[in-house]
Short mmCIF file of C-alpha atoms and ligand atoms in Angstrom, two decimals:
data_model
loop_
_atom_site.label_atom_id
_atom_site.label_comp_id
_atom_site.label_asym_id
_atom_site.label_seq_id
_atom_site.Cartn_x
_atom_site.Cartn_y
_atom_site.Cartn_z
CA MET A 1 9.21 46.51 11.87
CA ALA A 2 8.40 43.55 9.63
CA VAL A 3 7.56 40.26 11.36
CA ARG A 4 9.69 37.42 10.04
CA GLN A 5 9.18 33.66 10.09
CA PRO A 6 11.81 32.11 12.40
CA PRO A 7 14.61 30.69 10.24
CA GLY A 8 14.04 27.12 9.09
CA ARG A 9 10.30 27.24 9.71
CA ARG A 10 8.09 26.75 6.69
CA ALA A 11 4.36 26.22 6.67
CA PRO A 12 3.65 22.47 6.37
CA VAL A 13 2.85 21.19 2.89
CA PRO A 14 -0.95 20.72 2.82
CA LEU A 15 -2.21 17.18 2.39
CA PRO A 16 -3.83 16.65 -1.02
CA ASP A 17 -7.59 16.87 -1.32
CA GLY A 18 -9.14 13.40 -0.92
CA PHE A 19 -6.36 12.08 1.35
CA LEU A 20 -7.67 10.44 4.52
CA HIS A 21 -5.63 8.98 7.39
CA LEU A 22 -7.88 6.92 9.68
CA ALA A 23 -5.51 6.33 12.58
CA GLY A 24 -6.31 3.22 14.61
CA HIS A 25 -9.21 2.17 12.36
CA PHE A 26 -8.55 -1.49 13.26
CA ASP A 27 -8.14 -2.12 17.00
CA ALA A 28 -5.75 -4.78 18.34
CA ALA A 29 -8.32 -7.60 18.14
CA ALA A 30 -9.36 -6.67 14.58
CA GLN A 31 -5.68 -6.52 13.53
CA ARG A 32 -5.13 -10.07 14.80
CA THR A 33 -8.19 -11.38 12.97
CA LEU A 34 -7.13 -9.67 9.75
CA LEU A 35 -3.55 -10.95 10.11
CA ALA A 36 -4.76 -14.51 10.55
CA ASP A 37 -6.64 -14.11 7.25
CA VAL A 38 -3.51 -12.61 5.64
CA ALA A 39 -1.43 -15.57 6.88
CA ALA A 40 -3.92 -17.90 5.11
CA VAL A 41 -3.57 -15.82 1.92
CA ILE A 42 0.23 -16.13 2.08
CA ASP A 43 -0.04 -19.86 2.69
CA ALA A 44 -2.08 -20.24 -0.53
CA ALA A 45 -0.19 -17.57 -2.51
CA PRO A 46 3.41 -17.27 -1.20
CA PHE A 47 5.31 -13.99 -1.42
CA PHE A 48 7.26 -13.46 -4.63
CA ARG A 49 10.02 -10.95 -5.30
CA PRO A 50 8.85 -8.39 -7.88
CA THR A 51 11.39 -6.86 -10.24
CA MET A 52 11.52 -3.56 -12.13
CA PRO A 53 10.38 -3.45 -15.76
CA ARG A 54 13.27 -3.59 -18.28
CA THR A 55 16.15 -3.58 -15.75
CA GLY A 56 14.98 -6.60 -13.77
CA GLN A 57 16.22 -4.85 -10.61
CA PRO A 58 14.51 -6.48 -7.58
CA LEU A 59 12.21 -4.36 -5.39
CA SER A 60 12.95 -4.43 -1.66
CA VAL A 61 9.39 -5.40 -0.72
CA MET A 62 7.99 -8.89 -1.27
CA MET A 63 4.49 -9.16 -2.72
CA THR A 64 1.46 -11.34 -3.11
CA ASN A 65 -2.23 -10.64 -3.78
CA CYS A 66 -5.76 -11.71 -3.02
CA GLY A 67 -9.00 -11.06 -4.89
CA PRO A 68 -9.90 -11.73 -8.53
CA LEU A 69 -6.91 -9.75 -9.85
CA GLY A 70 -3.36 -9.29 -8.61
CA TRP A 71 -0.74 -6.67 -9.40
CA VAL A 72 2.62 -7.98 -10.58
CA SER A 73 5.83 -6.42 -11.85
CA ASP A 74 8.65 -8.07 -13.79
CA ARG A 75 10.85 -7.41 -16.82
CA ASP A 76 7.73 -7.32 -19.02
CA GLY A 77 6.19 -4.46 -17.04
CA TYR A 78 3.50 -3.68 -14.48
CA ARG A 79 0.11 -5.37 -14.89
CA TYR A 80 -2.85 -7.06 -13.28
CA GLN A 81 -3.36 -10.78 -13.81
CA VAL A 82 -5.64 -13.51 -12.50
CA ASP A 83 -2.87 -15.94 -11.51
CA HIS A 84 0.20 -16.02 -9.27
CA PRO A 85 3.39 -15.55 -11.36
CA VAL A 86 5.22 -18.44 -9.65
CA THR A 87 2.58 -21.03 -8.72
CA GLY A 88 0.26 -20.28 -11.67
CA ARG A 89 -2.74 -20.60 -9.34
CA ARG A 90 -5.63 -18.13 -9.00
CA TRP A 91 -5.25 -15.60 -6.19
CA PRO A 92 -7.09 -16.47 -2.94
CA THR A 93 -10.32 -14.62 -2.18
CA PHE A 94 -10.51 -11.37 -0.15
CA PRO A 95 -10.78 -11.59 3.63
CA ALA A 96 -14.32 -10.40 4.55
CA ALA A 97 -12.94 -7.50 6.63
CA LEU A 98 -11.40 -5.96 3.51
CA THR A 99 -14.55 -5.87 1.38
CA GLN A 100 -16.35 -4.43 4.40
CA LEU A 101 -13.66 -1.77 4.82
CA TRP A 102 -13.96 -0.82 1.13
CA SER A 103 -17.71 -0.22 1.34
CA GLU A 104 -17.36 1.66 4.66
CA VAL A 105 -14.72 4.13 3.51
CA THR A 106 -15.23 4.57 -0.25
CA GLY A 107 -18.97 4.55 -0.98
CA TYR A 108 -17.83 3.55 -4.49
CA ALA A 109 -20.43 2.05 -6.88
CA ALA A 110 -18.52 -1.23 -7.30
CA GLY A 111 -16.40 -3.48 -5.12
CA PRO A 112 -12.62 -3.82 -5.03
CA GLU A 113 -10.99 -6.25 -7.48
CA ALA A 114 -7.42 -6.50 -6.24
CA CYS A 115 -5.62 -6.48 -2.92
CA LEU A 116 -1.86 -6.15 -3.14
CA VAL A 117 -0.07 -7.50 -0.06
CA ASN A 118 3.31 -5.79 0.43
CA TRP A 119 5.72 -7.19 3.00
CA TYR A 120 8.42 -4.86 4.34
CA GLY A 121 11.26 -6.78 5.95
CA GLU A 122 14.33 -5.11 7.45
CA GLY A 123 15.50 -2.18 5.28
CA ALA A 124 12.63 -2.42 2.77
CA ARG A 125 11.13 0.76 1.35
CA MET A 126 9.07 1.90 -1.59
CA GLY A 127 10.10 4.69 -3.93
CA LEU A 128 7.78 7.55 -4.89
CA HIS A 129 5.21 6.42 -7.47
CA VAL A 130 1.63 6.98 -8.61
CA ASP A 131 -0.82 4.05 -8.75
CA ALA A 132 -1.66 4.27 -12.46
CA ASP A 133 -2.32 0.75 -13.80
CA GLU A 134 -6.05 0.81 -13.05
CA HIS A 135 -8.86 1.60 -15.52
CA ALA A 136 -11.14 2.96 -12.81
CA PRO A 137 -9.18 6.12 -11.95
CA ASP A 138 -12.16 7.62 -10.08
CA ALA A 139 -12.13 4.74 -7.56
CA PRO A 140 -10.12 5.46 -4.40
CA VAL A 141 -7.19 3.35 -3.29
CA VAL A 142 -7.56 2.07 0.27
CA SER A 143 -4.65 0.73 2.30
CA VAL A 144 -4.21 -0.91 5.69
CA SER A 145 -0.98 -0.92 7.72
CA LEU A 146 -0.14 -3.87 9.99
CA GLY A 147 2.94 -4.42 12.13
CA ASP A 148 5.92 -2.07 12.32
CA PRO A 149 5.44 1.70 11.81
CA ALA A 150 6.23 3.20 8.41
CA LEU A 151 7.21 6.69 7.34
CA PHE A 152 4.80 7.41 4.50
CA ARG A 153 5.46 10.28 2.13
CA ILE A 154 2.88 11.99 -0.06
CA GLY A 155 3.40 14.75 -2.62
CA GLY A 156 1.41 16.14 -5.51
CA PRO A 157 0.66 15.03 -9.06
CA ALA A 158 4.16 16.01 -10.25
CA ARG A 159 7.21 13.96 -9.23
CA ARG A 160 9.21 17.01 -8.24
CA GLY A 161 6.56 18.68 -6.07
CA ARG A 162 6.98 19.27 -2.32
CA THR A 163 6.06 16.30 -0.13
CA ARG A 164 4.83 15.71 3.38
CA SER A 165 5.63 12.74 5.62
CA LEU A 166 3.59 11.00 8.28
CA TRP A 167 3.98 7.83 10.33
CA LEU A 168 1.54 5.00 9.71
CA ALA A 169 0.98 2.68 12.65
CA SER A 170 -0.49 -0.81 12.84
CA GLY A 171 -4.26 -0.68 12.30
CA ASP A 172 -4.18 2.64 10.39
CA VAL A 173 -6.10 3.03 7.15
CA VAL A 174 -5.20 5.46 4.36
CA VAL A 175 -7.62 6.45 1.61
CA LEU A 176 -6.29 8.06 -1.57
CA GLY A 177 -9.42 9.51 -3.17
CA GLY A 178 -10.14 12.60 -5.25
CA GLY A 179 -6.98 14.48 -6.17
CA ALA A 180 -4.85 12.36 -3.82
CA ARG A 181 -5.61 9.31 -5.99
CA HIS A 182 -3.15 10.64 -8.57
CA CYS A 183 -0.45 11.94 -6.23
CA TYR A 184 3.07 10.60 -5.79
CA HIS A 185 3.56 8.57 -2.60
CA GLY A 186 5.98 6.05 -1.13
CA VAL A 187 7.48 4.63 2.04
CA ASP A 188 10.89 5.97 3.10
CA ARG A 189 11.52 3.61 5.98
CA VAL A 190 10.06 1.18 8.50
CA ARG A 191 11.03 1.00 12.17
CA PHE A 192 11.71 -2.73 11.84
CA GLY A 193 11.09 -4.79 14.98
CA GLU A 194 9.30 -2.04 16.90
CA ASN A 195 5.75 -3.36 16.84
CA GLY A 196 6.25 -7.14 16.97
CA LEU A 197 2.66 -7.96 15.93
CA LEU A 198 3.57 -9.89 12.78
CA ALA A 199 6.19 -11.98 14.57
CA SER A 200 3.47 -13.26 16.91
CA VAL A 201 1.36 -14.62 14.03
CA PRO A 202 2.11 -18.17 12.78
CA GLY A 203 3.28 -17.84 9.17
CA LEU A 204 4.54 -14.25 9.63
CA ALA A 205 7.35 -14.96 12.09
CA ALA A 206 9.89 -12.86 10.15
CA GLY A 207 8.12 -9.77 11.52
CA GLY A 208 8.20 -6.38 9.84
CA ARG A 209 5.29 -4.59 8.22
CA ILE A 210 2.46 -5.62 5.94
CA ASN A 211 0.52 -3.16 3.83
CA LEU A 212 -2.71 -4.23 2.14
CA THR A 213 -3.73 -2.08 -0.82
CA LEU A 214 -7.26 -2.44 -2.18
CA ARG A 215 -8.02 -1.25 -5.68
CA ARG A 216 -10.73 -1.26 -8.30
CA VAL A 217 -9.06 -2.20 -11.61
CA THR A 218 -11.85 -2.19 -14.25
CA PRO A 219 -14.58 0.44 -14.70
CA PRO A 220 -17.84 -0.51 -12.97
CA GLY A 221 -20.70 -1.89 -15.07
C1 SIN B 301 1.99 1.45 -1.94
O1 SIN B 301 1.83 2.62 -2.24
O2 SIN B 301 1.89 0.54 -2.78
C2 SIN B 301 2.30 1.04 -0.52
C3 SIN B 301 2.08 2.09 0.49
C4 SIN B 301 2.37 1.59 1.89
O3 SIN B 301 3.09 0.60 2.05
O4 SIN B 301 1.87 2.19 2.86
FE1 FE2 B 302 1.01 3.04 -4.22
#
């Protein structure tokens, strides 16, 4: 008699090659230190509300950046620029822990140039997308989760491919290298108020989740 899979059970979608989830990479003390640095970044470069190209539809996350370049999105499109779109000032420099993280986990020939700071308040999410505005497509993307847990979803290089979901907790690091660098990913939801770490940091009292995304934008050399 043929052996059948129990109904409703499918083999899990494999994670793409080059995807790394370093759970608990930053311990509680390191998270606090990093968050204090992030609070200083936000003080110098306040969150702005990005909007979708053409439609001007607001995104649900708020954003800012640190490092020589920052990613922005408005009616004119997605791009990297050296200055804050509202204050006109240069982005603040990277916290030391982030450049250290980059060299530890990527082994890439050149340093990161941009760190996007995404803030997820209550109900915020991020639709499936590929990070594709960089001219160093061989450089991994490295991200750090701080605060409330997020349901992260990753698929393949085609928008309609099957996807797999995993929870990212405070202190976790994700590396999108190799094939994963060009895979669709997004955040379906955040368990707002569960972790409470942000709310304990002066300047981040609204709570929620912060994701720091480090990227190389220009080719090395
Ligand atoms: C992103 O892909 O830009 C953000 C991912 C995350 O918030 O974990
Ligand atoms: Fe992304």
